[in-house]
Short mmCIF file of C-alpha atoms in Angstrom, two decimals:
data_model
loop_
_atom_site.label_atom_id
_atom_site.label_comp_id
_atom_site.label_asym_id
_atom_site.label_seq_id
_atom_site.Cartn_x
_atom_site.Cartn_y
_atom_site.Cartn_z
CA UNK S 1490 -62.77 -1.76 -59.37
CA UNK S 1491 -62.74 0.61 -62.21
CA UNK S 1492 -60.91 0.17 -65.45
CA UNK S 1493 -59.85 3.67 -65.23
CA UNK S 1494 -57.64 4.76 -62.47
CA UNK S 1495 -57.34 8.26 -60.93
CA UNK S 1496 -55.73 9.81 -57.92
CA UNK S 1497 -58.45 10.01 -54.99
CA UNK S 1498 -57.36 13.62 -54.23
CA UNK S 1499 -55.18 16.52 -55.27
CA UNK S 1500 -54.70 19.91 -54.10
CA UNK S 1501 -53.38 23.21 -55.73
CA UNK S 1502 -52.74 26.67 -54.51
CA UNK S 1503 -54.72 29.54 -55.87
CA UNK S 1504 -53.55 30.71 -59.29
CA UNK S 1505 -51.22 27.67 -59.75
CA UNK S 1506 -51.48 24.80 -62.23
CA UNK S 1507 -52.50 21.41 -61.49
CA UNK S 1508 -52.83 18.20 -63.63
CA UNK S 1509 -55.18 15.48 -63.03
CA UNK S 1510 -54.47 12.10 -64.59
CA UNK S 1511 -56.29 8.94 -65.62
CA UNK S 1512 -54.53 5.62 -66.49
CA UNK S 1513 -56.25 2.64 -68.50
CA UNK S 1514 -55.72 0.44 -71.14
CA UNK S 1515 -58.47 1.57 -73.25
CA UNK S 1516 -56.87 4.95 -73.56
CA UNK S 1517 -54.22 3.54 -75.71
CA UNK S 1518 -57.46 3.48 -78.22
CA UNK S 1519 -59.80 5.90 -77.20
CA UNK S 1520 -59.57 9.53 -75.68
CA UNK S 1521 -61.04 10.34 -72.51
CA UNK S 1522 -63.68 12.99 -71.55
CA UNK S 1523 -63.44 14.67 -68.42
CA UNK S 1524 -66.37 15.90 -65.99
CA UNK S 1525 -66.61 18.14 -62.99
CA UNK S 1526 -68.94 17.71 -60.60
CA UNK S 1527 -69.79 20.00 -57.63
CA UNK S 1528 -71.72 18.65 -54.35
CA UNK S 1529 -74.98 17.81 -54.91
CA UNK S 1530 -75.09 18.61 -58.66
CA UNK S 1531 -74.96 16.57 -61.84
CA UNK S 1532 -71.57 16.28 -63.68
CA UNK S 1533 -70.64 18.90 -66.17
CA UNK S 1534 -68.32 18.26 -69.29
CA UNK S 1535 -65.21 20.32 -69.21
CA UNK S 1536 -63.09 18.46 -71.83
CA UNK S 1537 -63.67 15.78 -74.72
CA UNK S 1538 -61.60 14.41 -77.77
CA UNK S 1539 -58.02 15.49 -78.20
CA UNK S 1540 -58.43 18.69 -76.38
CA UNK S 1541 -62.12 20.40 -77.08
CA UNK S 1542 -64.02 22.18 -74.35
CA UNK S 1543 -67.69 22.81 -74.62
CA UNK S 1544 -68.83 26.38 -74.94
CA UNK S 1545 -68.85 28.05 -71.34
CA UNK S 1546 -65.92 26.22 -70.15
CA UNK S 1547 -62.94 28.35 -69.28
CA UNK S 1548 -59.76 28.08 -71.39
CA UNK S 1549 -57.74 27.23 -68.33
CA UNK S 1550 -58.99 23.67 -68.79
CA UNK S 1551 -57.11 21.72 -70.98
CA UNK S 1552 -56.56 18.07 -72.00
CA UNK S 1553 -53.92 15.81 -73.11
CA UNK S 1554 -53.09 12.12 -73.58
CA UNK S 1555 -50.12 9.87 -73.97
CA UNK S 1556 -49.99 6.31 -74.19
CA UNK S 1557 -52.31 5.02 -71.53
CA UNK S 1558 -52.57 8.07 -69.68
CA UNK S 1559 -55.17 10.94 -70.17
CA UNK S 1560 -54.55 14.34 -68.25
CA UNK S 1561 -56.68 17.21 -67.44
CA UNK S 1562 -54.85 20.26 -66.66
CA UNK S 1563 -56.09 23.54 -64.96
CA UNK S 1564 -53.63 26.42 -65.59
CA UNK S 1565 -54.20 29.10 -62.92
CA UNK S 1566 -56.84 27.16 -60.73
CA UNK S 1567 -59.80 29.46 -59.19
CA UNK S 1568 -61.52 28.73 -56.05
CA UNK S 1569 -64.67 27.76 -58.16
CA UNK S 1570 -62.72 24.75 -59.69
CA UNK S 1571 -63.22 22.96 -56.52
CA UNK S 1572 -65.19 19.62 -57.03
CA UNK S 1573 -64.64 16.16 -58.14
CA UNK S 1574 -63.20 15.36 -61.37
CA UNK S 1575 -64.14 12.19 -63.36
CA UNK S 1576 -62.77 10.55 -66.52
CA UNK S 1577 -64.47 8.42 -68.76
CA UNK S 1578 -63.98 6.47 -71.76
CA UNK S 1579 -64.95 3.29 -73.70
CA UNK S 1580 -64.05 -0.20 -71.65
CA UNK S 1581 -61.17 -2.20 -72.86
CA UNK S 1582 -63.11 -4.27 -75.02
CA UNK S 1583 -64.51 -1.19 -76.75
CA UNK S 1584 -68.30 -2.35 -76.26
CA UNK S 1585 -69.47 -0.39 -73.02
CA UNK S 1586 -68.17 2.79 -71.17
CA UNK S 1587 -66.35 3.24 -67.83
CA UNK S 1588 -65.74 5.84 -65.47
CA UNK S 1589 -62.40 6.70 -63.24
CA UNK S 1590 -62.75 6.58 -59.46
CA UNK S 1591 -62.70 10.47 -59.53
CA UNK S 1592 -60.22 12.90 -58.15
CA UNK S 1593 -61.44 15.49 -55.39
CA UNK S 1594 -59.84 18.70 -56.15
CA UNK S 1595 -59.14 21.22 -53.37
CA UNK S 1596 -57.84 24.77 -54.23
CA UNK S 1597 -55.76 26.16 -51.24
CA UNK E 18 -81.48 24.47 -75.69
CA UNK E 19 -80.67 20.75 -75.10
CA UNK E 20 -82.25 19.66 -71.95
CA UNK E 21 -83.06 16.34 -70.06
CA UNK E 22 -85.46 16.40 -67.23
CA UNK E 23 -85.83 13.53 -65.11
CA UNK E 24 -88.59 12.47 -62.66
CA UNK E 25 -88.46 12.68 -59.15
CA UNK E 26 -87.27 10.87 -55.86
CA UNK E 27 -88.45 7.57 -55.33
CA UNK E 28 -88.42 5.29 -51.98
CA UNK E 29 -88.61 1.63 -52.63
CA UNK E 30 -88.67 -1.49 -50.41
CA UNK E 31 -86.09 -4.41 -51.17
CA UNK E 32 -87.06 -6.48 -53.71
CA UNK E 33 -89.23 -3.89 -55.66
CA UNK E 34 -88.74 -2.35 -58.97
CA UNK E 35 -88.33 1.18 -59.94
CA UNK E 36 -88.65 3.00 -63.15
CA UNK E 37 -87.00 6.33 -63.85
CA UNK E 38 -87.76 8.63 -66.42
CA UNK E 39 -85.52 11.28 -68.78
CA UNK E 40 -87.59 13.35 -71.16
CA UNK E 41 -85.46 15.10 -73.74
CA UNK E 42 -86.11 18.32 -75.46
CA UNK E 43 -84.28 20.74 -77.76
CA UNK E 44 -82.90 18.24 -80.31
CA UNK E 45 -83.80 15.27 -82.59
CA UNK E 46 -84.60 12.52 -80.04
CA UNK E 47 -83.78 9.51 -82.07
CA UNK E 48 -80.62 11.15 -83.53
CA UNK E 49 -78.61 10.51 -80.16
CA UNK E 50 -78.08 7.44 -77.94
CA UNK E 51 -78.71 7.85 -74.29
CA UNK E 52 -76.81 6.53 -71.13
CA UNK E 53 -77.76 5.77 -67.76
CA UNK E 54 -75.27 6.38 -65.04
CA UNK E 55 -75.76 6.20 -61.12
CA UNK E 56 -73.78 7.28 -58.27
CA UNK E 57 -74.23 5.75 -54.74
CA UNK E 58 -73.88 8.39 -51.60
CA UNK E 59 -70.21 9.60 -51.56
CA UNK E 60 -69.28 7.32 -54.25
CA UNK E 61 -68.23 7.78 -58.01
CA UNK E 62 -70.05 7.39 -61.16
CA UNK E 63 -70.85 4.16 -62.42
CA UNK E 64 -72.25 3.27 -66.07
CA UNK E 65 -75.16 1.41 -66.40
CA UNK E 66 -76.16 1.16 -70.09
CA UNK E 67 -76.99 2.78 -73.18
CA UNK E 68 -80.04 2.80 -75.44
CA UNK E 69 -80.33 3.79 -79.25
CA UNK E 70 -83.58 5.76 -79.43
CA UNK E 71 -84.06 5.18 -82.95
CA UNK E 72 -84.47 1.16 -82.88
CA UNK E 73 -84.89 0.71 -79.20
CA UNK E 74 -81.55 -1.47 -78.99
CA UNK E 75 -80.20 -1.30 -75.48
CA UNK E 76 -76.71 -2.56 -74.00
CA UNK E 77 -75.83 -2.86 -70.24
CA UNK E 78 -73.02 -2.88 -68.11
CA UNK E 79 -72.33 -6.81 -67.12
CA UNK E 80 -73.04 -5.84 -63.48
CA UNK E 81 -76.43 -4.99 -64.07
CA UNK E 82 -77.62 -7.71 -66.75
CA UNK E 83 -80.81 -9.13 -65.88
CA UNK E 84 -81.77 -6.43 -63.51
CA UNK E 85 -81.94 -3.24 -65.74
CA UNK E 86 -84.21 -2.63 -68.64
CA UNK E 87 -83.79 0.59 -70.74
CA UNK E 88 -86.47 1.65 -73.08
CA UNK E 89 -87.81 4.60 -75.01
CA UNK E 90 -90.99 6.16 -75.99
CA UNK E 91 -90.20 8.15 -79.22
CA UNK E 92 -93.72 9.89 -79.10
CA UNK E 93 -92.91 11.73 -75.84
CA UNK E 94 -89.08 11.92 -76.37
CA UNK E 95 -88.77 9.95 -73.11
CA UNK E 96 -86.07 7.31 -72.08
CA UNK E 97 -86.97 4.92 -69.09
CA UNK E 98 -84.49 2.94 -66.73
CA UNK E 99 -86.27 0.13 -64.90
CA UNK E 100 -84.13 -1.74 -62.18
CA UNK E 101 -85.72 -4.71 -60.39
CA UNK E 102 -85.01 -6.76 -57.32
CA UNK E 103 -83.91 -3.53 -55.41
CA UNK E 104 -81.41 -3.92 -52.52
CA UNK E 105 -80.08 -1.27 -50.21
CA UNK E 106 -76.86 -1.12 -52.30
CA UNK E 107 -79.00 0.37 -54.97
CA UNK E 108 -79.56 3.64 -53.12
CA UNK E 109 -78.07 6.21 -55.55
CA UNK E 110 -78.77 9.12 -57.72
CA UNK E 111 -79.67 8.14 -61.35
CA UNK E 112 -78.61 10.30 -64.00
CA UNK E 113 -79.47 9.97 -67.89
CA UNK E 114 -76.80 11.48 -70.14
CA UNK E 115 -76.94 12.23 -73.97
CA UNK E 116 -74.21 10.51 -75.91
CA UNK E 117 -72.20 12.40 -78.27
CA UNK E 118 -69.67 11.17 -80.74
CA UNK E 119 -67.27 12.25 -83.29
CA UNK E 120 -68.04 8.64 -85.17
CA UNK E 121 -64.60 7.38 -84.34
CA UNK E 122 -62.40 7.58 -81.59
CA UNK E 123 -63.91 9.75 -78.96
CA UNK E 124 -67.53 9.92 -77.18
CA UNK E 125 -68.65 12.41 -74.38
CA UNK E 126 -71.78 12.77 -72.38
CA UNK E 127 -73.54 16.21 -72.52
CA UNK E 128 -75.83 17.32 -71.19
CA UNK E 129 -77.02 15.54 -67.99
CA UNK E 130 -79.95 15.04 -66.54
CA UNK E 131 -80.62 16.70 -62.96
CA UNK E 132 -80.46 13.17 -61.32
CA UNK E 133 -83.21 10.92 -59.64
CA UNK E 134 -82.66 9.92 -56.02
CA UNK E 135 -83.76 6.20 -55.35
CA UNK E 136 -83.88 5.24 -52.03
CA UNK E 137 -84.04 1.59 -51.20
CA UNK E 138 -85.49 0.93 -47.50
CA UNK E 139 -87.39 -1.54 -45.56
#
């Protein structure tokens, strides 16, 4: 079982806003990073740190954190945002890394 | 540009070992740690271990302790992940990913290699 917990699936209407959450004790001490993975491809970093986006990631992606919960928000979801989203951070001991179980995002 | 290129697919029998490579380019190899992550078919991402290419020290997830060895060759900017005593449950895509950090409270994996499929089957 993962130390980071995500909802298995979330759906959003095209153009609407969706929030994907990640819960875990280690998030009280460490920020989460978020990755998008499309079928058959390697994961791609979309958010890291407090709320930083790598170059090339649209500004409709944003991140936030409160207590033991990190969130990834997509404001104005597009069809190309469909895929699996994973959070990751240090583990509760702070020595290793863990991933959440992943959230499958469907854009309706 | 920063790039990680992994070795090709492998088919192994149960009990055998596999060694997957990850060749880095576009940055100072010894300046960044490297992670290994795997993904079984239809499953999520699972962190396996990390190596500091500068000194060669590696650390592993408890689940893989004793079965995985991560090494590096600084002359070719290549990191290797060897997994032994393979079983069918080890069938997965194995990714390398460069570690990045602000030096304090956050880390991120970027970029990722393209993945290497390892199939364990008798």
